[in-house]
Short mmCIF file of C-alpha atoms and ligand atoms in Angstrom, two decimals:
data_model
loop_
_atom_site.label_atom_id
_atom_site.label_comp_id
_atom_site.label_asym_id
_atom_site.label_seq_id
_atom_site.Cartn_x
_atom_site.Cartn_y
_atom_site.Cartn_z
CA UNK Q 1 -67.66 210.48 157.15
CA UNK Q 2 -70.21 207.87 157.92
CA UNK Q 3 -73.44 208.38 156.48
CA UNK Q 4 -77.05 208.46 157.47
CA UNK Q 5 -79.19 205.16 156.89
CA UNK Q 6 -82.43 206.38 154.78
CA UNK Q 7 -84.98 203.97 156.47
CA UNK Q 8 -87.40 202.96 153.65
CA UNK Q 9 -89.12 200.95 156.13
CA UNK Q 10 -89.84 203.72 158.62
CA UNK Q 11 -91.14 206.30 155.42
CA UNK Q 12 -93.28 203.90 153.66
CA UNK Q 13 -94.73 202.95 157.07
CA UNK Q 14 -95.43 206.78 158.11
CA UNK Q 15 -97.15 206.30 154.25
CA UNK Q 16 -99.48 203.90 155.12
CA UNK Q 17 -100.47 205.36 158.23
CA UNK Q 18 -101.37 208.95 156.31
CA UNK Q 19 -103.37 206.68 154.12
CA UNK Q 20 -105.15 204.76 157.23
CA UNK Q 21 -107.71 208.07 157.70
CA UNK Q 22 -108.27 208.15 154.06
CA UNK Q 23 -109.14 204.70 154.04
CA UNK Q 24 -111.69 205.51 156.96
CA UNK Q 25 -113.42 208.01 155.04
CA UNK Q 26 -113.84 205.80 152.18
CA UNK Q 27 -115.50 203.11 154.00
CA UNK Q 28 -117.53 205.18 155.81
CA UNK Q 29 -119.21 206.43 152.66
CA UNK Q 30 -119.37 202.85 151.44
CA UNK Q 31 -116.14 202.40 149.35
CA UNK Q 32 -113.46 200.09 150.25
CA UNK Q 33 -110.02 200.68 147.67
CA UNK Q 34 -109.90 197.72 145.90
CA UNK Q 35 -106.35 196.82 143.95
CA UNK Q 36 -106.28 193.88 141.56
CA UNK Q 37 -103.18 192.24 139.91
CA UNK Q 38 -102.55 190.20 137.05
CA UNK Q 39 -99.33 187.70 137.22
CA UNK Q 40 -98.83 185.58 134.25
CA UNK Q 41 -96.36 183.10 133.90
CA UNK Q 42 -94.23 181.36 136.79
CA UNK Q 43 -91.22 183.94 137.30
CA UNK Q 44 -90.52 184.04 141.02
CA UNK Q 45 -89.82 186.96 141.64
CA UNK Q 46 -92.89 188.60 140.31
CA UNK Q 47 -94.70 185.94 141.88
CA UNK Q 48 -92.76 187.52 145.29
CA UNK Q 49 -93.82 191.21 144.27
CA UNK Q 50 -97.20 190.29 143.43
CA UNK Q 51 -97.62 188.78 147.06
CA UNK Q 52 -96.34 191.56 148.95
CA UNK Q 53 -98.84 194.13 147.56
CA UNK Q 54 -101.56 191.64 148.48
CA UNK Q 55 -100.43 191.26 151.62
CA UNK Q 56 -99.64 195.14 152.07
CA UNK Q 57 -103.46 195.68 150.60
CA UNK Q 58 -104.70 193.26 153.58
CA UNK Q 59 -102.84 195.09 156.40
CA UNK Q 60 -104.32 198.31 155.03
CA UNK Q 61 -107.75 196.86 154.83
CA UNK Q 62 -108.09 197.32 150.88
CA UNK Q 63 -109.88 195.14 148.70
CA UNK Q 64 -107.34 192.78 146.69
CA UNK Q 65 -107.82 190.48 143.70
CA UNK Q 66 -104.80 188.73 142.12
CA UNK Q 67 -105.27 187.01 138.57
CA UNK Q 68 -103.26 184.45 137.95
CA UNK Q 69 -102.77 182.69 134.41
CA UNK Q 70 -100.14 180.38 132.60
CA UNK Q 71 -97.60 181.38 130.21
CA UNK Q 72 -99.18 180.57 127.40
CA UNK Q 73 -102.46 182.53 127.98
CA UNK Q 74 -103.18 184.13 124.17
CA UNK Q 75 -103.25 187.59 123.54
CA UNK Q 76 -107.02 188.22 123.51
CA UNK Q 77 -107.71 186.52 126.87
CA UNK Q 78 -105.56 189.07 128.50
CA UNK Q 79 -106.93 191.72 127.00
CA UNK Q 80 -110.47 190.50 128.43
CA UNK Q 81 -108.88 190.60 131.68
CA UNK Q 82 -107.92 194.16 131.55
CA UNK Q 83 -111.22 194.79 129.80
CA UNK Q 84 -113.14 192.92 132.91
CA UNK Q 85 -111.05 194.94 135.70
CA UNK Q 86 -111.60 198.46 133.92
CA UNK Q 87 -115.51 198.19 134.61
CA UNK Q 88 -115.63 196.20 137.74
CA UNK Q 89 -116.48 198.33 139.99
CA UNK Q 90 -114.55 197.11 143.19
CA UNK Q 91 -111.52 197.31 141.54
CA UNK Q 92 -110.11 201.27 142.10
CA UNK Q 93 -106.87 200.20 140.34
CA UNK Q 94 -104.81 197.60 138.68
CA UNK Q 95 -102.11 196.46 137.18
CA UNK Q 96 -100.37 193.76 134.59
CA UNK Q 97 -97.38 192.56 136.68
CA UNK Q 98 -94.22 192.94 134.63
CA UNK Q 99 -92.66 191.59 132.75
CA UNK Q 100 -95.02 189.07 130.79
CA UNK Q 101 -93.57 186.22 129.32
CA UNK Q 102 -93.31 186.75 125.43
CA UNK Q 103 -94.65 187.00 123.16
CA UNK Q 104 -97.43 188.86 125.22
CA UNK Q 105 -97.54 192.45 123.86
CA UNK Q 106 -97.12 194.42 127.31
CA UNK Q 107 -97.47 197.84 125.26
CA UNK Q 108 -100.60 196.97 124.31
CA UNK Q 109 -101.83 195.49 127.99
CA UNK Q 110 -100.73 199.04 129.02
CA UNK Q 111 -102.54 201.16 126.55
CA UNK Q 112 -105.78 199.11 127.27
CA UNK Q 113 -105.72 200.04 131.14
CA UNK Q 114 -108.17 203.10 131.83
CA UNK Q 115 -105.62 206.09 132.85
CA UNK Q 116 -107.62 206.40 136.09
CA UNK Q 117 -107.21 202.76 137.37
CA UNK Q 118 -103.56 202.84 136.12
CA UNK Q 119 -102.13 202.65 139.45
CA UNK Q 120 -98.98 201.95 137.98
CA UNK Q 121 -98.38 204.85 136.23
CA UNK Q 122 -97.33 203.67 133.11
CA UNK Q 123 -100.28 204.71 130.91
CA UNK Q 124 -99.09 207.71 128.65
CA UNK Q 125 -101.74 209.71 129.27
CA UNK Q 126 -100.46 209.30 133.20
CA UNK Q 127 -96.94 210.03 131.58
CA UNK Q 128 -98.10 212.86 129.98
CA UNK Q 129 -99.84 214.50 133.18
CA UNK Q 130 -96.45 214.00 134.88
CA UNK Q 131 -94.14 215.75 131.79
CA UNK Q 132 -96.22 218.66 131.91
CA UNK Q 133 -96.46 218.23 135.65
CA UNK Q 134 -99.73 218.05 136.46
CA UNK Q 135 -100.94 215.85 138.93
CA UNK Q 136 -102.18 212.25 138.10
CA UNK Q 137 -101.18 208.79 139.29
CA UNK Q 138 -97.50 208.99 139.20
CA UNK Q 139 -95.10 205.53 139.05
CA UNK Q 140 -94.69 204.32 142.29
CA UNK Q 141 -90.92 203.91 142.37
CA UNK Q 142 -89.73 207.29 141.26
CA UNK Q 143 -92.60 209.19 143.20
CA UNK Q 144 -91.75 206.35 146.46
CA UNK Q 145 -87.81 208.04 145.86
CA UNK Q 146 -89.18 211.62 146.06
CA UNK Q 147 -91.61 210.71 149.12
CA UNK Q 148 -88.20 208.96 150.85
CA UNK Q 149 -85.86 212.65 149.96
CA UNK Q 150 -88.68 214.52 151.35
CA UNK Q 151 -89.08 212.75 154.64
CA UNK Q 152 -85.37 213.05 155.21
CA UNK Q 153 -85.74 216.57 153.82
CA UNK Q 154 -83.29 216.04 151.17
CA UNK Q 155 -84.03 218.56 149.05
CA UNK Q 156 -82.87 218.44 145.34
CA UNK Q 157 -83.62 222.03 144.35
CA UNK Q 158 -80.75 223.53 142.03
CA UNK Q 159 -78.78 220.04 142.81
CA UNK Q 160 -77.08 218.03 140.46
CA UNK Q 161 -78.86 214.90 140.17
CA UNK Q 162 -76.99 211.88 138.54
CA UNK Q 163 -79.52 208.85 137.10
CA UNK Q 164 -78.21 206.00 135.93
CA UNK Q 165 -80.76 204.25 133.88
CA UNK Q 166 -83.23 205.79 131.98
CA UNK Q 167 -86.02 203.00 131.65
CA UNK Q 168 -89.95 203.64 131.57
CA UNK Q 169 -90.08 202.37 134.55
CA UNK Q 170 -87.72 204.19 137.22
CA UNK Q 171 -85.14 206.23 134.78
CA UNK Q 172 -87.56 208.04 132.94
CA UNK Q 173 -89.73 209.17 135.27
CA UNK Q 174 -87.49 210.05 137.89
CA UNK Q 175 -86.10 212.54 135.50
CA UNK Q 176 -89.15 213.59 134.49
CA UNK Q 177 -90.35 214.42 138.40
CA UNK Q 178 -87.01 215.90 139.16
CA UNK Q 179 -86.74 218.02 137.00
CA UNK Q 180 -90.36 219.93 137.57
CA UNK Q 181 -90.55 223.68 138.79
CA UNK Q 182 -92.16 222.68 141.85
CA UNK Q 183 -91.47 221.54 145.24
CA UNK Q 184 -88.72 218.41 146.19
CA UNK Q 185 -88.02 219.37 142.63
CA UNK Q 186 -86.02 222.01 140.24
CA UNK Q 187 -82.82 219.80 139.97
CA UNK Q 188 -80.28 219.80 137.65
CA UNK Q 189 -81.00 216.02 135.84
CA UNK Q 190 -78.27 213.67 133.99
CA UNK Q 191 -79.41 211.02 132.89
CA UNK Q 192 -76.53 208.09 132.34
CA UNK Q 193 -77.09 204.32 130.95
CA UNK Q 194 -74.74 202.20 128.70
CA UNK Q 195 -73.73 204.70 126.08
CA UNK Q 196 -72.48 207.21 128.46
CA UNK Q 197 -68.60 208.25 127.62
CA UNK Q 198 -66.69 208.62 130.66
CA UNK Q 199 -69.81 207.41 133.31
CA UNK Q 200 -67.66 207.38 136.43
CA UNK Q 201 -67.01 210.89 135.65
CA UNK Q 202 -70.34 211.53 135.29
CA UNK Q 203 -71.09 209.56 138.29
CA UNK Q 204 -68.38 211.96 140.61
CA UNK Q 205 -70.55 215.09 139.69
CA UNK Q 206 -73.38 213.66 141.28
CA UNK Q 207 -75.23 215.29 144.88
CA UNK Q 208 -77.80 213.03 144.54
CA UNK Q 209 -77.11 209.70 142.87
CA UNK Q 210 -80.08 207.50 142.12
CA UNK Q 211 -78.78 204.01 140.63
CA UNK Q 212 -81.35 201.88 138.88
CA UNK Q 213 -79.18 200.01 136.38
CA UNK Q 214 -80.27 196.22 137.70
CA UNK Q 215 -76.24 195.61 138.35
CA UNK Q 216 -75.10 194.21 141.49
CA UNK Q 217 -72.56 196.62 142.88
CA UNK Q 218 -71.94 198.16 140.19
CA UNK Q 219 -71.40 201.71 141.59
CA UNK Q 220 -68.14 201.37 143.35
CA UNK Q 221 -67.06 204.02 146.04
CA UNK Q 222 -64.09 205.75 143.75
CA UNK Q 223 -67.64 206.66 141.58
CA UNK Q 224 -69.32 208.93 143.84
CA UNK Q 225 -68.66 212.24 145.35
CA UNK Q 226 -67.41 212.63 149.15
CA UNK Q 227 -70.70 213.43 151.11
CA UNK Q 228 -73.43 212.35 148.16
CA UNK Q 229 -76.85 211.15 148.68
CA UNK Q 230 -76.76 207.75 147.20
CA UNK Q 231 -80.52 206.06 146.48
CA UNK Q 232 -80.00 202.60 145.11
CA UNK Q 233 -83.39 201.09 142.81
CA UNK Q 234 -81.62 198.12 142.35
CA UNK Q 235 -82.50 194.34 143.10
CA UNK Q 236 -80.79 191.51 141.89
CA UNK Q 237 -80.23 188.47 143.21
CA UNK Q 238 -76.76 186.95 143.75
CA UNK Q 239 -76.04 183.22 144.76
CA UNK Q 240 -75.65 182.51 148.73
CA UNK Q 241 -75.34 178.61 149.47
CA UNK Q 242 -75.40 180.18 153.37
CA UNK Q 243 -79.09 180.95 153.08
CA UNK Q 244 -81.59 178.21 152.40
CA UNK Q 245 -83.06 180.02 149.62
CA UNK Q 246 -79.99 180.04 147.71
CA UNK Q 247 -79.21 183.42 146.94
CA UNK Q 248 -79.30 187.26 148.65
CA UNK Q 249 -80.58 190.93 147.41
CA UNK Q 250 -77.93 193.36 146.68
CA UNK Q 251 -78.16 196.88 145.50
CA UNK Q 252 -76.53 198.53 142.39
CA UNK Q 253 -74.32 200.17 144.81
CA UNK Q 254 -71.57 198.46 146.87
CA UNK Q 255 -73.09 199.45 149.73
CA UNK Q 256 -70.36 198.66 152.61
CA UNK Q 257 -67.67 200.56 150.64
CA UNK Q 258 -69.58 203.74 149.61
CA UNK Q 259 -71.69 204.35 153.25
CA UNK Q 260 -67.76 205.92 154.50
CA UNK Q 261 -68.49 208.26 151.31
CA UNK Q 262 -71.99 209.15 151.18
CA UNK Q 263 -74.22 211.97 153.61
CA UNK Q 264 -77.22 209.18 153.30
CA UNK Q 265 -77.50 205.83 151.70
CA UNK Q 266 -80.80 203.54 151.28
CA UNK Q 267 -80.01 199.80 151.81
CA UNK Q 268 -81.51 196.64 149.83
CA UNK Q 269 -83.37 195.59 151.09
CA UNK Q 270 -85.20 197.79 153.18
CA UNK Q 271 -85.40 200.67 151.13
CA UNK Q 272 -86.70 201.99 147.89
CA UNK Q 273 -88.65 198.80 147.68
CA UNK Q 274 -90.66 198.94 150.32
CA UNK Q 275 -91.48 202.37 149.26
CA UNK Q 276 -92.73 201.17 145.82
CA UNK Q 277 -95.29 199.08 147.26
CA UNK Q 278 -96.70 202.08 150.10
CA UNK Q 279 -96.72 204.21 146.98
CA UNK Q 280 -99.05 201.46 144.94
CA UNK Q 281 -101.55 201.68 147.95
CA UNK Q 282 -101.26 205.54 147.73
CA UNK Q 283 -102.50 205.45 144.46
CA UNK Q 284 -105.04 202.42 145.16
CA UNK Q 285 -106.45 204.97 147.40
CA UNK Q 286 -106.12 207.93 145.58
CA UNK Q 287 -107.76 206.19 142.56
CA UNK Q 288 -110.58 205.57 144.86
CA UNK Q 289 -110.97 208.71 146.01
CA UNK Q 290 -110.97 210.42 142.30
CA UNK Q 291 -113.89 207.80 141.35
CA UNK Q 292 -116.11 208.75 144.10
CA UNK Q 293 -115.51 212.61 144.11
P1 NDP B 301 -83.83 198.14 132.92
O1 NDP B 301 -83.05 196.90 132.63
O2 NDP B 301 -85.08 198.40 132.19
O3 NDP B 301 -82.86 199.41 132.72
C1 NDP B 301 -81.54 199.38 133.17
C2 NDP B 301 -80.87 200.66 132.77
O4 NDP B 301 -79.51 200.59 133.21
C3 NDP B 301 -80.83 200.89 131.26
O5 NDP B 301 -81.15 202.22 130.97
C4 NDP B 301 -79.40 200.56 130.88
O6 NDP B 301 -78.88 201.32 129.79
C5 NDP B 301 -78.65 200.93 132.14
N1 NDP B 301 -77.42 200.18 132.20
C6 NDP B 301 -77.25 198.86 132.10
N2 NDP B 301 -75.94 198.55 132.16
C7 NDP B 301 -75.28 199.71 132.27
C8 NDP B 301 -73.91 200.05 132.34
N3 NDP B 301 -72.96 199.12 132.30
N4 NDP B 301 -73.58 201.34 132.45
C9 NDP B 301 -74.54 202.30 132.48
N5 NDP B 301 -75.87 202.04 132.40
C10 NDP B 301 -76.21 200.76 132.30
O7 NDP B 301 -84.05 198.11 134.49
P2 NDP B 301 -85.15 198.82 135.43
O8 NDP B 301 -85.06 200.29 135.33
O9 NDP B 301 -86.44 198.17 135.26
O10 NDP B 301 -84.61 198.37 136.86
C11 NDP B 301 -83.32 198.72 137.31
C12 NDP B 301 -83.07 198.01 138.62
O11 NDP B 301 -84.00 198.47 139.57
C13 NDP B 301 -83.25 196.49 138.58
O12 NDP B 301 -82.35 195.91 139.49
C14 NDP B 301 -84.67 196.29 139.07
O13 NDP B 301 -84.86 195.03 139.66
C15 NDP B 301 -84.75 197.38 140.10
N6 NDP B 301 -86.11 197.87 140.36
C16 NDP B 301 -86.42 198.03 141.65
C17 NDP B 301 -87.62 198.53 142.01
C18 NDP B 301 -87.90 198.75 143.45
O14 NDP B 301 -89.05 198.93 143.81
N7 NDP B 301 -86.87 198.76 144.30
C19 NDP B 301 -88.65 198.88 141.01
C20 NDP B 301 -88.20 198.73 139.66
C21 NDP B 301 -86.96 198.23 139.36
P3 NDP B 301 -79.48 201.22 128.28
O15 NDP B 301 -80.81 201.91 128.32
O16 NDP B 301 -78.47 201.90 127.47
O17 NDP B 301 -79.62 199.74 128.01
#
């Protein structure tokens, strides 16, 4: 069995373009979705991410802002920040890129951000909407993973879903969406991370496998079921004197060895990622949109 390439590239771009005419309608009533971000510190690879939503904000025609401050900004200066970008008015959304260097106290960034410019997701009054499964701004990764399953029409109804990481970020949530009674929903959820007993096990039972564990290649072929849908969250980096930058993306998931295994596979790069960032803009606008109604 060879299995199907999930294209995040191709989804996240048929993303933006459903957001193009609800851009168009914004601006023609005066309101252009504005998306700010806050990078502290010098780690490059948020410095990467925070580029490519700026960038991905330009090409849509949104507003963009990004904040930048050292390390050592104190507590109370970032707290302004998040104070100043709640009530300015051309900002729709925001967000604290993480994670901030410490001792910066990222809960308390979080809880500061007004749930309705918390294009994140990560405020838990937005976690709350999404437990009891109402509607609000959902986090862009897990929701970006739904979006990709849907597209493909993947559906995970009554399907045994295997996690592997259960952070705020991408674990979490993922569970929390999955398991819903509503549509690309109703699964059946495990959530795995280090304390599991027996995770390859685990692993094999798995029809849809979503690895976000932040461990190159760490899911291994002999760990996953003979035609699974395998959806890998992870990035690291891993040294490559070939390339000029010094070092490559891989996955969680050793790719090459488990795309003879799988019924459909996303690559990294070019797949949940770039669905993260179309899934910030479909907030940026949808936060627009739910200030103006
Ligand atoms: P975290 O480090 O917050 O969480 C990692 C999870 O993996 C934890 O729950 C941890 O378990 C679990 N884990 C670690 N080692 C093992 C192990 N040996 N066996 C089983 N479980 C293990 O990472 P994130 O969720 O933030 O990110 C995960 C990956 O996804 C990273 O590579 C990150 O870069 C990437 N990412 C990609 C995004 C994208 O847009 N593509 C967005 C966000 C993240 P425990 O809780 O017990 O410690």
């Amino acid at each position: 069995m060879c299995a199907q390439l999930i294209d995040g590239k191709e989804v996240a771009n048929n993303i933006k373009n459903q957001l193009r005419g609800r851009i168009e309608a914004l601006k023609k009533r005066g309101i252009t979705p504005g998306l700010a971000t806050v990078l502290v510190g010098d780690d490059p690879a948020s410095a990467t991410y925070v580029r490519s939503k700026a960038k991905a904000c330009e090409k849509l025609g949104l507003y963009s802002e990004v904040v930048k401050k050292p390390a050592g900004i104190p507590q109370l200066e970032l707290m302004a920040i998040v104070d100043r970008l709640n009530n300015d008015p051309k900002i729709s959304g925001f967000l604290v890129q993480s994670p901030l260097p410490a001792p910066l106290d990222e809960l308390a960034v979080t809880l500061a951000i007004k749930p309705e410019k918390d294009v994140d997701g990560f405020h838990p009054v937005n976690v709350g909407m999404m437990l009891i499964g109402t509607p609000g701004l959902l986090p862009c990764t897990p929701h970006g993973i739904i979006k990709l399953m849907e597209y493909y029409q993947i559906d995970p109804s009554g399907r045994e879903v295997v996690i592997v990481g259960r952070s705020n970020i991408v674990g979490k949530p993922m569970a929390a969406l999955l398991m819903q009674k509503q549509k690309m929903a109703n699964a059946t959820v495990t959530v795995a991370h280090s304390r599991t007993r027996n995770l390859a096990e685990v692993v094999r039972r798995a029809d849809i496998l979503i690895a976000a564990i932040g461990r190159p290649k760490f899911i291994t072929a002999d760990m996953i079921k003979e035609g699974a849908v395998v959806i890998d969250v992870g990035v690291n980096r891993v040294e490559d004197t070939n390339l000029e930058k010094g070092y490559r993306l891989v996955g969680d998931v050793d790719f090459d060895a488990c795309f003879d295994k799988a019924s459909y596979i996303t690559p990294v790069p070019g797949g949940v990622g770039l669905m993260t960032i179309a899934m910030l803009m479909y907030n940026t606008v949808s936060a627009a949109e739910n200030q103006n109604k």
